GROMACS .gro file of C-alpha atoms in nm:
model
  491
    1MET     CA    1   2.164  -1.239   3.617
    2SER     CA    2   2.344  -0.923   3.707
    3GLY     CA    3   2.681  -0.835   3.561
    4ARG     CA    4   2.829  -0.953   3.236
    5ILE     CA    5   2.641  -1.248   3.086
    6ARG     CA    6   2.865  -1.535   2.977
    7VAL     CA    7   2.729  -1.762   2.705
    8ARG     CA    8   2.783  -2.121   2.809
    9PHE     CA    9   2.707  -2.439   2.621
   10LEU     CA   10   2.517  -2.734   2.762
   11ASP     CA   11   2.632  -2.807   3.116
   12THR     CA   12   2.741  -3.173   3.118
   13ARG     CA   13   2.859  -3.189   3.479
   14PRO     CA   14   2.567  -3.416   3.580
   15LEU     CA   15   2.674  -3.675   3.320
   16ARG     CA   16   3.039  -3.657   3.424
   17GLY     CA   17   2.987  -3.653   3.798
   18SER     CA   18   2.697  -3.887   3.869
   19GLN     CA   19   2.694  -4.245   3.741
   20PRO     CA   20   2.330  -4.305   3.851
   21PHE     CA   21   2.213  -3.991   3.669
   22ARG     CA   22   2.414  -4.087   3.362
   23ASP     CA   23   2.246  -4.429   3.357
   24LEU     CA   24   1.906  -4.267   3.402
   25TRP     CA   25   1.971  -4.013   3.125
   26ILE     CA   26   2.081  -4.278   2.877
   27GLY     CA   27   1.782  -4.498   2.955
   28THR     CA   28   1.541  -4.205   2.937
   29SER     CA   29   1.688  -4.079   2.610
   30VAL     CA   30   1.657  -4.421   2.446
   31SER     CA   31   1.301  -4.469   2.573
   32GLN     CA   32   1.199  -4.122   2.447
   33LEU     CA   33   1.328  -4.202   2.100
   34GLY     CA   34   1.152  -4.538   2.104
   35GLY     CA   35   0.836  -4.373   2.232
   36GLN     CA   36   0.831  -4.125   1.943
   37ILE     CA   37   0.873  -4.409   1.695
   38GLY     CA   38   0.588  -4.596   1.863
   39ASN     CA   39   0.364  -4.288   1.863
   40VAL     CA   40   0.405  -4.244   1.488
   41ALA     CA   41   0.334  -4.613   1.436
   42VAL     CA   42   0.010  -4.585   1.635
   43LEU     CA   43  -0.096  -4.278   1.437
   44ALA     CA   44  -0.021  -4.447   1.106
   45GLN     CA   45  -0.189  -4.775   1.202
   46VAL     CA   46  -0.505  -4.605   1.328
   47TRP     CA   47  -0.525  -4.409   1.003
   48ASP     CA   48  -0.468  -4.729   0.809
   49LEU     CA   49  -0.753  -4.898   0.998
   50THR     CA   50  -1.006  -4.614   0.995
   51GLY     CA   51  -0.907  -4.362   0.726
   52SER     CA   52  -1.083  -4.105   0.942
   53PRO     CA   53  -0.963  -3.799   1.137
   54VAL     CA   54  -1.209  -3.902   1.406
   55GLY     CA   55  -1.010  -4.221   1.451
   56THR     CA   56  -0.679  -4.040   1.482
   57GLY     CA   57  -0.845  -3.788   1.714
   58ALA     CA   58  -0.950  -4.077   1.937
   59ILE     CA   59  -0.581  -4.136   2.011
   60GLY     CA   60  -0.582  -3.811   2.206
   61LEU     CA   61  -0.881  -3.934   2.405
   62ALA     CA   62  -0.710  -4.268   2.472
   63THR     CA   63  -0.404  -4.088   2.611
   64GLY     CA   64  -0.555  -3.777   2.769
   65LEU     CA   65  -0.818  -3.939   2.991
   66PRO     CA   66  -0.588  -4.198   3.154
   67MET     CA   67  -0.328  -3.928   3.213
   68LEU     CA   68  -0.578  -3.709   3.398
   69LEU     CA   69  -0.730  -4.000   3.592
   70PHE     CA   70  -0.411  -4.177   3.696
   71GLY     CA   71  -0.156  -3.894   3.704
   72LEU     CA   72  -0.259  -3.770   4.048
   73LEU     CA   73  -0.279  -4.128   4.177
   74GLY     CA   74   0.078  -4.177   4.062
   75GLY     CA   75   0.179  -3.875   4.268
   76ALA     CA   76   0.019  -4.018   4.582
   77LEU     CA   77   0.195  -4.352   4.526
   78ALA     CA   78   0.528  -4.177   4.480
   79ASP     CA   79   0.497  -4.032   4.830
   80THR     CA   80   0.420  -4.367   4.996
   81VAL     CA   81   0.645  -4.630   4.831
   82ASP     CA   82   1.002  -4.661   4.709
   83ARG     CA   83   1.004  -4.446   4.393
   84ARG     CA   84   1.258  -4.664   4.216
   85ALA     CA   85   1.038  -4.969   4.274
   86LEU     CA   86   0.733  -4.780   4.146
   87VAL     CA   87   0.911  -4.668   3.827
   88ARG     CA   88   1.051  -5.017   3.779
   89ALA     CA   89   0.699  -5.165   3.798
   90THR     CA   90   0.544  -4.908   3.565
   91THR     CA   91   0.829  -4.937   3.315
   92THR     CA   92   0.776  -5.314   3.314
   93GLY     CA   93   0.411  -5.248   3.232
   94GLN     CA   94   0.508  -5.018   2.945
   95LEU     CA   95   0.750  -5.280   2.815
   96LEU     CA   96   0.477  -5.546   2.817
   97VAL     CA   97   0.232  -5.316   2.638
   98ALA     CA   98   0.495  -5.237   2.372
   99ALA     CA   99   0.540  -5.611   2.323
  100ALA     CA  100   0.161  -5.650   2.293
  101LEU     CA  101   0.151  -5.375   2.031
  102CYS     CA  102   0.417  -5.560   1.834
  103ALA     CA  103   0.219  -5.885   1.868
  104GLN     CA  104  -0.107  -5.733   1.743
  105ALA     CA  105   0.075  -5.583   1.446
  106LEU     CA  106   0.232  -5.921   1.363
  107ALA     CA  107  -0.116  -6.078   1.388
  108HIS     CA  108  -0.248  -5.819   1.139
  109ASN     CA  109  -0.503  -5.685   1.386
  110ARG     CA  110  -0.791  -5.499   1.220
  111ASN     CA  111  -0.970  -5.395   1.541
  112VAL     CA  112  -0.898  -5.030   1.615
  113LEU     CA  113  -1.057  -5.056   1.961
  114LEU     CA  114  -0.797  -5.314   2.064
  115LEU     CA  115  -0.520  -5.084   1.944
  116LEU     CA  116  -0.664  -4.786   2.132
  117ALA     CA  117  -0.709  -4.998   2.444
  118LEU     CA  118  -0.339  -5.087   2.438
  119VAL     CA  119  -0.251  -4.719   2.392
  120ALA     CA  120  -0.469  -4.630   2.693
  121LEU     CA  121  -0.307  -4.904   2.902
  122ALA     CA  122   0.040  -4.778   2.815
  123THR     CA  123  -0.067  -4.429   2.922
  124VAL     CA  124  -0.192  -4.563   3.255
  125PHE     CA  125   0.151  -4.706   3.333
  126SER     CA  126   0.320  -4.387   3.216
  127ALA     CA  127   0.091  -4.170   3.430
  128LEU     CA  128   0.148  -4.383   3.740
  129GLY     CA  129   0.527  -4.369   3.706
  130ALA     CA  130   0.586  -4.016   3.574
  131PRO     CA  131   0.558  -3.826   3.907
  132ALA     CA  132   0.813  -4.053   4.076
  133ARG     CA  133   1.047  -4.035   3.776
  134ARG     CA  134   1.039  -3.653   3.786
  135THR     CA  135   1.181  -3.657   4.140
  136PHE     CA  136   1.494  -3.853   4.044
  137PRO     CA  137   1.729  -3.569   3.936
  138VAL     CA  138   1.693  -3.373   4.259
  139ARG     CA  139   1.777  -3.689   4.457
  140LEU     CA  140   2.074  -3.787   4.241
  141LEU     CA  141   2.248  -3.453   4.179
  142PRO     CA  142   2.411  -3.176   4.384
  143GLY     CA  143   2.199  -2.866   4.418
  144ASP     CA  144   2.388  -2.654   4.167
  145GLN     CA  145   2.350  -2.926   3.899
  146VAL     CA  146   1.977  -3.001   3.920
  147ALA     CA  147   1.879  -2.745   3.655
  148ALA     CA  148   2.162  -2.869   3.430
  149GLY     CA  149   2.038  -3.226   3.466
  150LEU     CA  150   1.685  -3.121   3.371
  151ALA     CA  151   1.828  -2.931   3.072
  152LEU     CA  152   2.006  -3.246   2.954
  153THR     CA  153   1.682  -3.441   2.982
  154ASN     CA  154   1.497  -3.174   2.786
  155VAL     CA  155   1.761  -3.175   2.511
  156SER     CA  156   1.726  -3.551   2.469
  157PHE     CA  157   1.347  -3.509   2.450
  158GLN     CA  158   1.376  -3.239   2.183
  159ALA     CA  159   1.621  -3.454   1.989
  160ALA     CA  160   1.378  -3.747   2.005
  161MET     CA  161   1.095  -3.518   1.885
  162LEU     CA  162   1.309  -3.415   1.589
  163ALA     CA  163   1.460  -3.750   1.494
  164GLY     CA  164   1.192  -3.996   1.609
  165PRO     CA  165   0.917  -3.922   1.354
  166ALA     CA  166   1.162  -3.922   1.064
  167ALA     CA  167   1.312  -4.252   1.178
  168ALA     CA  168   0.964  -4.397   1.226
  169GLY     CA  169   0.867  -4.309   0.870
  170LEU     CA  170   1.171  -4.491   0.733
  171ILE     CA  171   1.120  -4.794   0.958
  172ILE     CA  172   0.749  -4.830   0.880
  173ALA     CA  173   0.808  -4.785   0.507
  174ARG     CA  174   1.079  -5.052   0.507
  175TRP     CA  175   0.965  -5.306   0.769
  176ASP     CA  176   0.607  -5.209   0.858
  177PHE     CA  177   0.444  -5.163   1.200
  178PRO     CA  178   0.586  -5.466   1.388
  179ALA     CA  179   0.942  -5.332   1.350
  180ALA     CA  180   0.844  -4.991   1.491
  181TYR     CA  181   0.671  -5.143   1.793
  182GLY     CA  182   0.957  -5.388   1.839
  183ILE     CA  183   1.207  -5.100   1.856
  184GLN     CA  184   0.983  -4.930   2.113
  185ALA     CA  185   0.987  -5.247   2.325
  186VAL     CA  186   1.367  -5.270   2.307
  187ALA     CA  187   1.391  -4.905   2.408
  188MET     CA  188   1.172  -4.968   2.712
  189ALA     CA  189   1.397  -5.262   2.807
  190VAL     CA  190   1.698  -5.029   2.802
  191SER     CA  191   1.508  -4.786   3.023
  192MET     CA  192   1.427  -5.072   3.262
  193LEU     CA  193   1.795  -5.164   3.295
  194ALA     CA  194   1.878  -4.802   3.379
  195VAL     CA  195   1.612  -4.788   3.652
  196ILE     CA  196   1.728  -5.116   3.807
  197ARG     CA  197   2.077  -4.969   3.850
  198LEU     CA  198   1.949  -4.670   4.048
  199PRO     CA  199   1.969  -4.661   4.428
  200ALA     CA  200   1.653  -4.705   4.633
  201MET     CA  201   1.460  -4.378   4.670
  202ARG     CA  202   1.210  -4.386   4.952
  203PRO     CA  203   1.024  -4.063   5.024
  204GLU     CA  204   1.170  -3.899   5.331
  205GLY     CA  205   1.009  -3.670   5.587
  206GLY     CA  206   1.135  -3.404   5.823
  207GLU     CA  207   1.127  -3.025   5.810
  208GLY     CA  208   1.186  -2.731   5.582
  209THR     CA  209   1.196  -2.711   5.204
  210ALA     CA  210   1.446  -2.837   4.955
  211SER     CA  211   1.538  -2.487   4.854
  212GLU     CA  212   1.782  -2.247   5.004
  213GLY     CA  213   1.624  -2.048   5.282
  214GLY     CA  214   1.679  -1.687   5.371
  215GLY     CA  215   1.749  -1.715   5.743
  216GLY     CA  216   2.049  -1.944   5.723
  217TRP     CA  217   1.968  -2.168   6.021
  218ARG     CA  218   2.003  -2.542   6.026
  219ARG     CA  219   1.913  -2.833   6.246
  220ARG     CA  220   2.178  -3.090   6.321
  221ALA     CA  221   2.135  -3.429   6.483
  222LYS     CA  222   2.382  -3.484   6.764
  223GLY     CA  223   2.346  -3.766   7.011
  224GLY     CA  224   1.978  -3.789   6.933
  225VAL     CA  225   1.915  -3.425   7.027
  226PHE     CA  226   1.851  -3.150   6.771
  227GLY     CA  227   2.046  -2.830   6.817
  228LEU     CA  228   2.009  -2.504   6.629
  229GLY     CA  229   2.303  -2.321   6.479
  230PRO     CA  230   2.386  -2.097   6.184
  231ALA     CA  231   2.462  -2.273   5.858
  232LYS     CA  232   2.775  -2.173   5.674
  233GLY     CA  233   2.697  -1.952   5.378
  234GLY     CA  234   2.343  -1.895   5.499
  235GLY     CA  235   2.198  -2.188   5.309
  236LEU     CA  236   2.179  -2.564   5.294
  237GLY     CA  237   2.467  -2.776   5.403
  238ARG     CA  238   2.545  -3.121   5.538
  239ALA     CA  239   2.555  -3.143   5.915
  240LYS     CA  240   2.850  -3.316   6.074
  241GLY     CA  241   2.801  -3.674   6.182
  242GLY     CA  242   2.573  -3.753   5.887
  243GLY     CA  243   2.284  -3.530   5.991
  244ARG     CA  244   2.100  -3.316   5.737
  245ALA     CA  245   2.135  -2.941   5.748
  246LEU     CA  246   1.791  -2.789   5.716
  247ALA     CA  247   1.739  -2.435   5.595
  248LYS     CA  248   1.509  -2.198   5.772
  249VAL     CA  249   1.280  -2.046   5.515
  250SER     CA  250   1.153  -1.754   5.716
  251ALA     CA  251   1.304  -1.477   5.922
  252ALA     CA  252   1.014  -1.524   6.164
  253GLY     CA  253   1.165  -1.849   6.290
  254PRO     CA  254   1.218  -2.214   6.194
  255LEU     CA  255   0.928  -2.426   6.094
  256ARG     CA  256   0.772  -2.642   6.358
  257GLY     CA  257   0.846  -3.009   6.355
  258GLY     CA  258   0.653  -3.228   6.120
  259ARG     CA  259   0.557  -3.590   6.160
  260ARG     CA  260   0.707  -3.866   5.957
  261GLY     CA  261   0.444  -4.101   5.828
  262PRO     CA  262   0.457  -4.450   5.985
  263GLU     CA  263   0.604  -4.719   5.770
  264ARG     CA  264   0.423  -5.047   5.723
  265GLY     CA  265   0.567  -5.333   5.524
  266GLY     CA  266   0.807  -5.114   5.328
  267ARG     CA  267   0.547  -4.842   5.274
  268ARG     CA  268   0.499  -4.515   5.456
  269ARG     CA  269   0.187  -4.312   5.508
  270ALA     CA  270   0.196  -3.999   5.293
  271GLU     CA  271   0.228  -3.674   5.486
  272ARG     CA  272  -0.091  -3.473   5.500
  273GLY     CA  273  -0.136  -3.154   5.300
  274GLY     CA  274   0.043  -3.278   4.989
  275TRP     CA  275  -0.202  -3.119   4.746
  276ARG     CA  276  -0.257  -2.799   4.944
  277ILE     CA  277   0.112  -2.713   4.949
  278VAL     CA  278   0.089  -2.613   4.581
  279LEU     CA  279  -0.166  -2.344   4.661
  280ARG     CA  280  -0.004  -2.232   4.985
  281ARG     CA  281   0.343  -2.167   4.842
  282PRO     CA  282   0.349  -1.873   4.600
  283THR     CA  283   0.661  -2.002   4.426
  284LEU     CA  284   0.484  -2.329   4.340
  285TRP     CA  285   0.146  -2.199   4.229
  286GLY     CA  286   0.307  -1.905   4.053
  287SER     CA  287   0.540  -2.127   3.852
  288MET     CA  288   0.261  -2.364   3.753
  289ALA     CA  289   0.020  -2.079   3.677
  290THR     CA  290   0.283  -1.925   3.449
  291ASP     CA  291   0.315  -2.248   3.252
  292LEU     CA  292  -0.062  -2.299   3.236
  293ALA     CA  293  -0.119  -1.943   3.113
  294ALA     CA  294   0.144  -1.981   2.842
  295THR     CA  295   0.014  -2.312   2.706
  296LEU     CA  296  -0.361  -2.269   2.760
  297LEU     CA  297  -0.374  -1.927   2.596
  298ALA     CA  298  -0.111  -1.951   2.323
  299MET     CA  299  -0.055  -2.314   2.216
  300PRO     CA  300  -0.018  -2.294   1.833
  301VAL     CA  301   0.013  -2.650   1.698
  302ALA     CA  302  -0.354  -2.702   1.611
  303LEU     CA  303  -0.340  -2.389   1.392
  304PHE     CA  304  -0.035  -2.495   1.190
  305PRO     CA  305  -0.234  -2.661   0.907
  306LEU     CA  306  -0.468  -2.361   0.873
  307VAL     CA  307  -0.184  -2.106   0.872
  308ASN     CA  308  -0.002  -2.318   0.617
  309GLU     CA  309  -0.312  -2.331   0.398
  310ILE     CA  310  -0.381  -1.956   0.418
  311ARG     CA  311  -0.029  -1.822   0.371
  312PHE     CA  312   0.187  -2.092   0.216
  313GLY     CA  313  -0.041  -2.282  -0.021
  314GLY     CA  314  -0.088  -2.587   0.199
  315ASN     CA  315   0.253  -2.730   0.111
  316PRO     CA  316   0.310  -3.032   0.340
  317ARG     CA  317   0.681  -2.959   0.347
  318THR     CA  318   0.609  -2.619   0.500
  319LEU     CA  319   0.390  -2.781   0.764
  320GLY     CA  320   0.680  -3.006   0.853
  321LEU     CA  321   0.908  -2.703   0.876
  322PHE     CA  322   0.676  -2.547   1.135
  323LEU     CA  323   0.720  -2.844   1.367
  324SER     CA  324   1.091  -2.868   1.296
  325ALA     CA  325   1.145  -2.498   1.370
  326VAL     CA  326   1.001  -2.538   1.720
  327ALA     CA  327   1.223  -2.840   1.782
  328VAL     CA  328   1.533  -2.667   1.644
  329GLY     CA  329   1.473  -2.369   1.871
  330GLY     CA  330   1.432  -2.601   2.168
  331ILE     CA  331   1.748  -2.796   2.092
  332THR     CA  332   1.949  -2.478   2.038
  333ALA     CA  333   1.833  -2.340   2.373
  334GLY     CA  334   1.918  -2.671   2.532
  335LEU     CA  335   2.268  -2.673   2.387
  336LEU     CA  336   2.322  -2.323   2.527
  337SER     CA  337   2.142  -2.398   2.853
  338GLY     CA  338   2.462  -2.374   3.054
  339THR     CA  339   2.400  -2.000   3.045
  340VAL     CA  340   2.058  -2.007   3.216
  341THR     CA  341   2.107  -2.307   3.445
  342ARG     CA  342   2.377  -2.111   3.628
  343TRP     CA  343   2.151  -1.811   3.681
  344ARG     CA  344   2.002  -1.832   4.030
  345ARG     CA  345   1.697  -1.613   3.960
  346GLY     CA  346   1.495  -1.910   3.838
  347GLY     CA  347   1.155  -1.749   3.890
  348LEU     CA  348   1.245  -1.439   3.692
  349VAL     CA  349   1.396  -1.651   3.416
  350GLN     CA  350   1.077  -1.858   3.383
  351LEU     CA  351   0.855  -1.548   3.377
  352SER     CA  352   1.076  -1.385   3.113
  353ALA     CA  353   1.080  -1.699   2.897
  354ALA     CA  354   0.700  -1.724   2.914
  355VAL     CA  355   0.669  -1.362   2.796
  356VAL     CA  356   0.904  -1.432   2.503
  357TRP     CA  357   0.694  -1.741   2.419
  358GLY     CA  358   0.376  -1.533   2.395
  359LEU     CA  359   0.537  -1.255   2.194
  360ALA     CA  360   0.698  -1.502   1.952
  361LEU     CA  361   0.367  -1.675   1.882
  362ALA     CA  362   0.190  -1.345   1.833
  363GLY     CA  363   0.467  -1.261   1.587
  364PHE     CA  364   0.406  -1.593   1.410
  365GLY     CA  365   0.042  -1.494   1.368
  366LEU     CA  366   0.147  -1.169   1.198
  367ALA     CA  367   0.443  -1.303   0.999
  368GLY     CA  368   0.420  -1.289   0.621
  369PRO     CA  369   0.749  -1.431   0.487
  370LEU     CA  370   0.824  -1.793   0.563
  371TRP     CA  371   1.165  -1.710   0.712
  372LEU     CA  372   1.003  -1.478   0.965
  373ALA     CA  373   0.738  -1.733   1.058
  374LEU     CA  374   1.002  -2.002   1.112
  375GLY     CA  375   1.215  -1.760   1.313
  376CYS     CA  376   0.924  -1.680   1.544
  377LEU     CA  377   0.854  -2.051   1.598
  378ALA     CA  378   1.221  -2.118   1.670
  379ALA     CA  379   1.219  -1.837   1.927
  380ALA     CA  380   0.905  -1.985   2.083
  381GLY     CA  381   1.068  -2.330   2.100
  382ALA     CA  382   1.377  -2.186   2.266
  383ALA     CA  383   1.167  -1.993   2.519
  384ASP     CA  384   0.966  -2.307   2.594
  385THR     CA  385   1.281  -2.505   2.671
  386VAL     CA  386   1.413  -2.236   2.906
  387SER     CA  387   1.076  -2.215   3.080
  388VAL     CA  388   1.044  -2.592   3.122
  389VAL     CA  389   1.394  -2.635   3.261
  390THR     CA  390   1.369  -2.351   3.512
  391ARG     CA  391   1.015  -2.445   3.619
  392SER     CA  392   1.105  -2.809   3.673
  393ALA     CA  393   1.408  -2.720   3.885
  394LEU     CA  394   1.211  -2.465   4.089
  395VAL     CA  395   0.924  -2.705   4.159
  396GLN     CA  396   1.158  -2.982   4.273
  397TRP     CA  397   1.360  -2.749   4.493
  398GLU     CA  398   1.063  -2.578   4.654
  399THR     CA  399   0.886  -2.904   4.736
  400PRO     CA  400   0.974  -3.103   5.051
  401ASP     CA  401   1.064  -3.459   4.955
  402ALA     CA  402   0.766  -3.601   5.144
  403TYR     CA  403   0.540  -3.419   4.895
  404ARG     CA  404   0.742  -3.435   4.573
  405GLY     CA  405   0.542  -3.719   4.422
  406ARG     CA  406   0.208  -3.543   4.455
  407VAL     CA  407   0.338  -3.201   4.356
  408SER     CA  408   0.519  -3.354   4.057
  409SER     CA  409   0.193  -3.520   3.950
  410VAL     CA  410   0.017  -3.181   3.953
  411GLU     CA  411   0.300  -3.036   3.742
  412HIS     CA  412   0.282  -3.332   3.505
  413VAL     CA  413  -0.094  -3.310   3.459
  414ILE     CA  414  -0.068  -2.935   3.391
  415GLY     CA  415   0.211  -3.001   3.142
  416VAL     CA  416  -0.003  -3.256   2.957
  417ALA     CA  417  -0.350  -3.101   2.982
  418GLY     CA  418  -0.245  -2.738   2.928
  419PRO     CA  419  -0.116  -2.782   2.570
  420GLU     CA  420  -0.409  -3.006   2.472
  421LEU     CA  421  -0.668  -2.760   2.603
  422GLY     CA  422  -0.469  -2.476   2.449
  423ASN     CA  423  -0.481  -2.639   2.108
  424PHE     CA  424  -0.856  -2.691   2.147
  425ARG     CA  425  -0.905  -2.325   2.249
  426GLY     CA  426  -0.697  -2.202   1.956
  427GLY     CA  427  -0.881  -2.415   1.704
  428LEU     CA  428  -1.222  -2.313   1.839
  429LEU     CA  429  -1.137  -1.942   1.827
  430ALA     CA  430  -0.985  -1.974   1.479
  431SER     CA  431  -1.300  -2.143   1.348
  432ALA     CA  432  -1.504  -1.844   1.468
  433THR     CA  433  -1.254  -1.579   1.350
  434SER     CA  434  -0.926  -1.664   1.175
  435ALA     CA  435  -0.599  -1.839   1.251
  436PRO     CA  436  -0.389  -1.519   1.259
  437PHE     CA  437  -0.638  -1.351   1.495
  438SER     CA  438  -0.640  -1.655   1.724
  439LEU     CA  439  -0.260  -1.664   1.734
  440VAL     CA  440  -0.217  -1.293   1.801
  441LEU     CA  441  -0.491  -1.277   2.063
  442GLY     CA  442  -0.358  -1.592   2.230
  443GLY     CA  443   0.000  -1.468   2.239
  444VAL     CA  444  -0.092  -1.127   2.376
  445SER     CA  445  -0.330  -1.281   2.631
  446ALA     CA  446  -0.054  -1.517   2.749
  447VAL     CA  447   0.185  -1.224   2.795
  448LEU     CA  448  -0.072  -1.028   2.996
  449ALA     CA  449  -0.153  -1.332   3.212
  450VAL     CA  450   0.214  -1.398   3.285
  451LEU     CA  451   0.271  -1.033   3.370
  452ALA     CA  452  -0.026  -1.052   3.609
  453VAL     CA  453   0.132  -1.351   3.784
  454ALA     CA  454   0.462  -1.163   3.807
  455ALA     CA  455   0.294  -0.852   3.946
  456THR     CA  456   0.107  -1.042   4.218
  457ASN     CA  457   0.374  -1.295   4.314
  458ALA     CA  458   0.678  -1.130   4.471
  459PRO     CA  459   0.828  -1.459   4.604
  460LEU     CA  460   0.838  -1.601   4.251
  461ARG     CA  461   1.000  -1.288   4.109
  462ALA     CA  462   1.263  -1.288   4.382
  463TYR     CA  463   1.320  -1.665   4.397
  464ARG     CA  464   1.682  -1.781   4.397
  465THR     CA  465   1.786  -2.141   4.340
  466PRO     CA  466   2.038  -2.302   4.577
  467SER     CA  467   2.396  -2.249   4.471
  468HIS     CA  468   2.570  -2.542   4.641
  469GLY     CA  469   2.502  -2.875   4.802
  470GLY     CA  470   2.262  -3.157   4.739
  471ALA     CA  471   1.888  -3.161   4.769
  472ASP     CA  472   1.753  -3.181   5.117
  473THR     CA  473   1.578  -3.511   5.095
  474ASP     CA  474   1.467  -3.491   5.455
  475ALA     CA  475   1.246  -3.192   5.389
  476GLY     CA  476   0.915  -3.277   5.540
  477PRO     CA  477   0.568  -3.150   5.615
  478VAL     CA  478   0.497  -2.784   5.670
  479PRO     CA  479   0.212  -2.728   5.916
  480ASP     CA  480  -0.074  -2.515   5.784
  481ALA     CA  481  -0.001  -2.228   6.022
  482ASP     CA  482   0.356  -2.209   5.902
  483LEU     CA  483   0.287  -2.238   5.531
  484ALA     CA  484   0.160  -1.883   5.497
  485VAL     CA  485   0.466  -1.748   5.675
  486ALA     CA  486   0.721  -1.970   5.503
  487SER     CA  487   0.591  -1.931   5.152
  488GLY     CA  488   0.574  -1.555   5.166
  489GLN     CA  489   0.924  -1.502   5.297
  490VAL     CA  490   1.139  -1.696   5.054
  491PRO     CA  491   1.391  -1.446   4.909
   0.00000   0.00000   0.00000
């Protein structure tokens, strides 16, 4: 980030240069929009059936529990089977559940338990497939475009968050619930077609990490014998003859050879240590701890109605503006993400964005005028987008492919559970004190927690993303004795 900063708009190279990623992005974007329409339909139908906030609150239980229970299982599956096949199967399940939701609406179902059961089943399929889906960009894109690809995905998500609920309101008002669920099913079918067009993506084993190492050594297959030699540019590269160039991640020497899990009937045994690698690599646990601190301590959404009631007369339009401001900030940051996705100091960028997030939400707690409150929320939304994009790229790059499914599942569970628990914490504290106090204390606490991570995690502060080349999909297991050395020496 040194030197003159050039403001760049959204980096669209991944869409122009990779047909598989373009197909995936289109399918994902359509499914996200359809998913938002379906979510609003579920919320409205549950309210129509129960007329109780307890009923609508049960939706969170129907989605949260399956995500926690099956998210980690999905990560283990992603490291043992073809990830495209896994996502294809889980997307089929989501498509069938969307069709079932449409059918129950057409049948004028009055049983809320049936509706919640279908919501839970859809979440099971989503949780099983999400870890594998998160590994796709790093397998489809060159190294210097991974962050840009994640930024594009985030922009489509923010756009769906902004447009989906409004579209759902119009659709439900005009054609009722079956039309909303039907559109969700069509969207899932489009996503299915995109996944079918992807190449096979089996988890691969070997050595090293997917990130650029500091020592600049590589292993190259030649006549069945591995030879060591310096890699050009000191980082990852493709070895001649089709071999993979593997970066050495420590000046103390290359990592010892790992074992590739045996394959049986199209499946491979997952490499051992998949969960422990998160704790043993400072860049991984630091990045996830930063995100958890930001969301657990400062998530503001549950306090929006109370802040609106205290300061702005409870106007429902103002409440809608709160949510829109966050989305507008996120979309704006996404459209300008070409600036940050080209910065190689990904760890420092994530830490800085998390600090801005906390400060912005503390400012929202203190803001008096509406324009200032909306400005703080927009800043928080922009910081969140930057943090998500940089964290996602860092996690994928720092994780050997043999472990990406399990590590991605941990990241996914943190990304889902952190905000939910953060909203619960904020609401509980606000009920004992006040909404402004909860927001300010949460924002300041998040900043202090992130600064503590930064102060104790030098590898995360100094982390640099790879500048060229594709992801090293042969990155494999790191023996326990080497993990402490490798993780502490990444520049």
